[in-house]
Amino acid sequence: MTAADAAPATDPTATAAAASGAGPTAGGWTLGLDTATPATVAGAAGPGDAPATAARIAIPAAGERPGHTRLLLGLADEVLRETGATWPDVTRIVLGLGPGTFTGIRVGVATGRALALAHGTDLVGVPTPAALAEAAAGPGGRHAGRSVLVVQDARRRELFLTSFAAGAPVAGPDAALPWTVAQDGLAAALDALPELPFVAVGDGAVAFADVLRAAGVVVPDDPAAHAVDGLALIRAAAAMPVAAPDLVRPLYVRDADAVPTAERR
C-alpha cells in the first residue's frame, strides 16, 4: 500500500492555516512541545539569526508508561530557563500533532492550547513526522537534502509511514501525510513507493531495521536520530502560519481503539 492507496488523512495544519491567514511571529521566544510518542519533548529557541536554544527529552524506561502529564510543563520551564527566557517572553508555541498514541497526543495538544490561551501566544501545529524528517534531512542534518521515510510504531501490529522526498517541505499544506501499513507489509510498502527513501528514522525504523536495510535504506545507529527533537519541531514550523487554538487538532490517522457504548453494534 502507498500513500495514494490509503484513505487520505486530513491535514489539520492546512485547515488551520487557511482559517487564520496569519504568518509567523516577528520576535520573541518559541516553545516546542511533543507528546505523540512515548517521549516527552520540549524545546525553546530565542529570536534572531543565532538564537539561544535548549531542548529536553524524557524517554520512559522499559516497561514504564509515558509521563507526559507529569513531565511536560516541567520540561518546558527547564528549556525556557536555560535560554534565559520567562513565560512572558514566549510569543509562539509549536505543537507536535501526531500520529502516535491517542492519549499522548491529547495531552500535548490540550496543554499547548491552554498555554496559548493563558499567555496570548501564537500557536502552530506540526505533524510529528515533520520533526523527525527535519532533524535527519533539514539544513545541518546528517542526511541533509536526502529523502526520508519516517517509520513509527502504530501498535496493533501496524506502522505509521510518512515519506518525504528530497527537498520537499516537511510541514505545511504541500507536505506528505502519514498512512498506515501492517508490520508484515513493510517490505511491500517499500516496493510500492515511487522512489526508495535514502534514510529511515523513527522507533519503527529501529524495530524493523533489518527489513529497511535489506531494501537498501539507511537506518542510523544513533538512537537520538529516531527520537523527536524539540528544536527540529520548531524549525519545521518556522515558515508556517499560526492558528486559533481550537483549529490546532490532533492528527490521528486512524480511529481510536475505544468506541463509545452508544456507537457499538
CSV table of C-alpha atoms in Angstrom, one decimal:
chain,number,residue,atom,x,y,z
A,1,MET,CA,0.0,0.0,0.0
A,2,THR,CA,1.2,3.5,-0.8
A,3,ALA,CA,0.1,6.9,0.5
A,4,ALA,CA,-2.1,7.2,-2.6
A,5,ASP,CA,-3.8,3.9,-2.0
A,6,ALA,CA,-4.7,4.7,1.6
A,7,ALA,CA,-7.6,6.8,2.6
A,8,PRO,CA,-6.3,10.4,2.8
A,9,ALA,CA,-5.8,11.9,6.2
A,10,THR,CA,-7.0,15.4,6.9
A,11,ASP,CA,-4.1,17.8,7.4
A,12,PRO,CA,-5.0,19.9,10.5
A,13,THR,CA,-2.2,22.3,9.8
A,14,ALA,CA,-3.6,23.1,6.3
A,15,THR,CA,-7.1,23.7,7.8
A,16,ALA,CA,-5.7,25.9,10.5
A,17,ALA,CA,-3.6,27.9,8.1
A,18,ALA,CA,-6.4,28.6,5.7
A,19,ALA,CA,-8.6,29.7,8.6
A,20,SER,CA,-6.2,32.1,10.2
A,21,GLY,CA,-4.3,33.7,7.3
A,22,ALA,CA,-1.6,34.8,9.8
A,23,GLY,CA,2.1,34.5,9.4
A,24,PRO,CA,5.0,33.7,11.8
A,25,THR,CA,5.7,36.0,14.7
A,26,ALA,CA,8.5,38.5,14.2
A,27,GLY,CA,10.3,38.1,17.5
A,28,GLY,CA,10.2,36.6,20.9
A,29,TRP,CA,10.8,33.0,22.1
A,30,THR,CA,9.3,29.9,20.5
A,31,LEU,CA,8.4,26.9,22.6
A,32,GLY,CA,8.1,23.4,21.0
A,33,LEU,CA,6.2,20.6,22.7
A,34,ASP,CA,5.5,17.0,21.5
A,35,THR,CA,3.9,14.1,23.3
A,36,ALA,CA,2.8,11.9,20.4
A,37,THR,CA,5.4,9.3,21.0
A,38,PRO,CA,6.4,7.7,24.4
A,39,ALA,CA,9.0,10.5,24.8
A,40,THR,CA,8.0,13.8,26.4
A,41,VAL,CA,9.7,16.6,24.4
A,42,ALA,CA,10.3,20.3,24.8
A,43,GLY,CA,12.5,22.8,23.0
A,44,ALA,CA,12.9,26.5,23.1
A,45,ALA,CA,14.5,29.0,20.7
A,46,GLY,CA,15.0,32.7,21.1
A,47,PRO,CA,14.7,35.4,18.3
A,48,GLY,CA,17.5,36.4,15.9
A,49,ASP,CA,19.8,34.7,13.5
A,50,ALA,CA,21.8,33.0,16.3
A,51,PRO,CA,19.1,32.2,18.9
A,52,ALA,CA,19.6,30.8,22.3
A,53,THR,CA,18.3,27.3,22.2
A,54,ALA,CA,17.6,24.4,24.6
A,55,ALA,CA,16.0,21.0,24.3
A,56,ARG,CA,14.8,18.3,26.7
A,57,ILE,CA,13.5,14.8,26.2
A,58,ALA,CA,12.3,12.3,28.8
A,59,ILE,CA,12.1,8.7,27.5
A,60,PRO,CA,10.4,6.2,29.8
A,61,ALA,CA,12.4,3.1,30.8
A,62,ALA,CA,11.4,-0.3,29.5
A,63,GLY,CA,8.1,-1.3,31.0
A,64,GLU,CA,7.3,2.2,32.2
A,65,ARG,CA,4.3,4.3,30.9
A,66,PRO,CA,5.0,7.7,29.4
A,67,GLY,CA,5.0,10.6,31.9
A,68,HIS,CA,3.6,13.3,29.7
A,69,THR,CA,1.1,14.8,32.2
A,70,ARG,CA,3.7,14.8,35.0
A,71,LEU,CA,6.7,15.9,32.9
A,72,LEU,CA,5.7,18.3,30.1
A,73,LEU,CA,5.3,21.6,31.9
A,74,GLY,CA,8.5,20.9,33.9
A,75,LEU,CA,10.5,20.3,30.8
A,76,ALA,CA,9.0,23.5,29.3
A,77,ASP,CA,10.1,25.5,32.3
A,78,GLU,CA,13.6,24.0,32.1
A,79,VAL,CA,14.2,24.9,28.4
A,80,LEU,CA,13.0,28.4,28.9
A,81,ARG,CA,15.2,29.0,31.9
A,82,GLU,CA,18.2,27.6,30.0
A,83,THR,CA,17.7,30.1,27.2
A,84,GLY,CA,17.3,32.9,29.7
A,85,ALA,CA,13.6,33.4,28.9
A,86,THR,CA,10.4,33.5,31.0
A,87,TRP,CA,6.9,32.7,30.0
A,88,PRO,CA,6.0,36.3,29.1
A,89,ASP,CA,8.8,36.1,26.5
A,90,VAL,CA,7.1,33.3,24.6
A,91,THR,CA,5.3,34.5,21.5
A,92,ARG,CA,4.8,31.2,19.7
A,93,ILE,CA,4.1,27.7,20.7
A,94,VAL,CA,4.6,24.8,18.3
A,95,LEU,CA,2.8,21.5,18.9
A,96,GLY,CA,3.5,18.1,17.6
A,97,LEU,CA,0.2,16.7,16.4
A,98,GLY,CA,1.0,13.0,15.9
A,99,PRO,CA,0.3,10.5,14.7
A,100,GLY,CA,1.2,8.4,17.8
A,101,THR,CA,-0.6,7.4,20.9
A,102,PHE,CA,-4.1,8.8,21.3
A,103,THR,CA,-3.6,9.7,25.0
A,104,GLY,CA,-0.2,11.2,24.4
A,105,ILE,CA,-1.3,13.4,21.6
A,106,ARG,CA,-4.3,14.7,23.6
A,107,VAL,CA,-2.0,15.6,26.5
A,108,GLY,CA,0.3,17.7,24.3
A,109,VAL,CA,-2.4,19.4,22.3
A,110,ALA,CA,-4.6,20.2,25.3
A,111,THR,CA,-1.6,21.6,27.1
A,112,GLY,CA,-0.4,23.7,24.2
A,113,ARG,CA,-3.9,25.1,23.6
A,114,ALA,CA,-4.3,26.0,27.3
A,115,LEU,CA,-0.8,27.7,27.3
A,116,ALA,CA,-1.5,29.7,24.2
A,117,LEU,CA,-4.8,31.0,25.6
A,118,ALA,CA,-3.3,31.7,29.0
A,119,HIS,CA,-0.3,33.6,27.7
A,120,GLY,CA,-1.7,35.1,24.5
A,121,THR,CA,0.8,33.4,22.2
A,122,ASP,CA,0.6,32.3,18.6
A,123,LEU,CA,0.0,28.6,18.1
A,124,VAL,CA,1.2,26.3,15.3
A,125,GLY,CA,0.5,22.6,14.9
A,126,VAL,CA,3.0,20.4,13.0
A,127,PRO,CA,2.7,16.6,12.3
A,128,THR,CA,5.3,14.8,14.5
A,129,PRO,CA,7.0,13.1,11.5
A,130,ALA,CA,8.0,16.5,10.2
A,131,ALA,CA,10.2,17.0,13.2
A,132,LEU,CA,11.9,13.6,12.7
A,133,ALA,CA,12.4,14.4,9.0
A,134,GLU,CA,13.7,17.9,9.7
A,135,ALA,CA,16.3,16.6,12.1
A,136,ALA,CA,17.5,14.0,9.7
A,137,ALA,CA,17.5,15.8,6.4
A,138,GLY,CA,17.0,19.5,7.1
A,139,PRO,CA,19.8,22.1,6.9
A,140,GLY,CA,22.6,20.9,9.2
A,141,GLY,CA,21.2,17.4,9.5
A,142,ARG,CA,23.4,14.4,9.0
A,143,HIS,CA,21.5,13.4,5.8
A,144,ALA,CA,20.7,17.0,4.7
A,145,GLY,CA,18.9,17.2,1.4
A,146,ARG,CA,18.1,13.4,1.2
A,147,SER,CA,14.7,11.7,1.0
A,148,VAL,CA,13.4,10.4,4.4
A,149,LEU,CA,10.9,7.8,5.4
A,150,VAL,CA,9.6,8.2,8.9
A,151,VAL,CA,8.5,4.9,10.4
A,152,GLN,CA,6.6,5.0,13.7
A,153,ASP,CA,5.2,2.2,15.8
A,154,ALA,CA,1.4,2.4,15.5
A,155,ARG,CA,0.7,-0.6,17.8
A,156,ARG,CA,-1.9,-3.1,16.6
A,157,ARG,CA,0.9,-4.7,14.6
A,158,GLU,CA,0.9,-1.7,12.3
A,159,LEU,CA,3.3,1.1,11.4
A,160,PHE,CA,2.7,4.8,10.5
A,161,LEU,CA,4.8,5.7,7.4
A,162,THR,CA,5.4,9.2,6.1
A,163,SER,CA,7.6,9.7,3.0
A,164,PHE,CA,9.4,13.0,2.4
A,165,ALA,CA,11.0,13.5,-1.0
A,166,ALA,CA,14.4,15.2,-1.1
A,167,GLY,CA,14.0,18.9,-0.9
A,168,ALA,CA,10.2,18.7,-0.3
A,169,PRO,CA,8.7,20.7,2.6
A,170,VAL,CA,8.3,18.7,5.8
A,171,ALA,CA,5.3,20.7,7.0
A,172,GLY,CA,2.5,22.7,5.6
A,173,PRO,CA,-0.3,22.2,3.0
A,174,ASP,CA,2.1,20.6,0.5
A,175,ALA,CA,3.8,18.3,2.9
A,176,ALA,CA,3.4,14.5,2.9
A,177,LEU,CA,0.9,12.9,5.2
A,178,PRO,CA,1.2,9.6,7.1
A,179,TRP,CA,-0.5,6.4,6.3
A,180,THR,CA,-0.8,3.0,8.0
A,181,VAL,CA,0.6,-0.4,6.9
A,182,ALA,CA,0.7,-3.8,8.6
A,183,GLN,CA,4.1,-4.5,10.1
A,184,ASP,CA,4.5,-7.6,7.9
A,185,GLY,CA,3.6,-5.4,4.9
A,186,LEU,CA,6.6,-3.0,5.3
A,187,ALA,CA,8.6,-4.7,2.5
A,188,ALA,CA,5.7,-4.5,0.1
A,189,ALA,CA,5.1,-0.8,1.0
A,190,LEU,CA,8.7,0.0,0.2
A,191,ASP,CA,8.4,-1.7,-3.1
A,192,ALA,CA,5.3,0.3,-3.9
A,193,LEU,CA,6.9,3.7,-3.2
A,194,PRO,CA,7.7,5.7,-6.4
A,195,GLU,CA,11.3,6.2,-5.1
A,196,LEU,CA,13.1,4.3,-2.3
A,197,PRO,CA,14.0,6.7,0.5
A,198,PHE,CA,17.6,7.2,1.4
A,199,VAL,CA,17.2,7.1,5.2
A,200,ALA,CA,14.5,5.9,7.6
A,201,VAL,CA,14.1,7.2,11.1
A,202,GLY,CA,11.6,6.7,14.0
A,203,ASP,CA,11.0,4.0,16.5
A,204,GLY,CA,9.5,1.7,13.8
A,205,ALA,CA,12.7,2.1,11.8
A,206,VAL,CA,14.7,0.8,14.7
A,207,ALA,CA,12.3,-2.1,15.2
A,208,PHE,CA,12.3,-3.1,11.5
A,209,ALA,CA,15.9,-2.0,10.6
A,210,ASP,CA,16.6,-5.4,9.0
A,211,VAL,CA,13.7,-5.0,6.6
A,212,LEU,CA,14.7,-1.5,5.7
A,213,ARG,CA,18.4,-2.2,5.3
A,214,ALA,CA,17.7,-5.3,3.2
A,215,ALA,CA,15.8,-2.9,0.8
A,216,GLY,CA,18.8,-0.5,0.7
A,217,VAL,CA,17.5,2.1,3.1
A,218,VAL,CA,20.0,3.6,5.6
A,219,VAL,CA,18.9,3.3,9.2
A,220,PRO,CA,21.1,5.4,11.6
A,221,ASP,CA,22.6,3.6,14.6
A,222,ASP,CA,22.4,6.6,16.8
A,223,PRO,CA,19.3,6.3,19.0
A,224,ALA,CA,18.9,10.1,19.0
A,225,ALA,CA,18.2,10.1,15.3
A,226,HIS,CA,14.9,8.2,16.0
A,227,ALA,CA,13.6,10.4,18.8
A,228,VAL,CA,11.6,13.6,18.3
A,229,ASP,CA,13.7,16.7,18.8
A,230,GLY,CA,12.0,19.9,20.1
A,231,LEU,CA,14.3,22.2,18.2
A,232,ALA,CA,13.7,20.3,14.9
A,233,LEU,CA,10.0,20.6,15.6
A,234,ILE,CA,10.4,24.4,15.9
A,235,ARG,CA,12.4,24.6,12.7
A,236,ALA,CA,9.8,22.5,10.8
A,237,ALA,CA,7.2,25.1,11.8
A,238,ALA,CA,9.3,28.2,11.1
A,239,ALA,CA,7.5,29.3,7.9
A,240,MET,CA,4.1,28.1,8.8
A,241,PRO,CA,1.1,30.3,9.7
A,242,VAL,CA,-0.4,30.5,13.1
A,243,ALA,CA,-3.9,29.3,14.0
A,244,ALA,CA,-6.6,29.8,16.6
A,245,PRO,CA,-6.2,27.2,19.4
A,246,ASP,CA,-9.4,25.4,18.5
A,247,LEU,CA,-8.2,24.8,15.0
A,248,VAL,CA,-5.0,23.1,16.0
A,249,ARG,CA,-6.2,19.5,16.1
A,250,PRO,CA,-4.5,16.1,16.6
A,251,LEU,CA,-3.5,14.0,13.6
A,252,TYR,CA,-4.7,10.5,14.5
A,253,VAL,CA,-4.7,8.9,11.0
A,254,ARG,CA,-7.0,6.0,12.2
A,255,ASP,CA,-9.9,5.5,14.6
A,256,ALA,CA,-9.4,5.0,18.3
A,257,ASP,CA,-9.4,1.6,19.9
A,258,ALA,CA,-12.1,2.6,22.4
A,259,VAL,CA,-15.6,3.1,21.0
A,260,PRO,CA,-18.4,4.8,22.9
A,261,THR,CA,-21.1,2.4,24.0
A,262,ALA,CA,-23.7,4.2,22.0
A,263,GLU,CA,-21.7,3.6,18.8
A,264,ARG,CA,-21.3,-0.2,19.4
A,265,ARG,CA,-23.4,-2.5,17.3
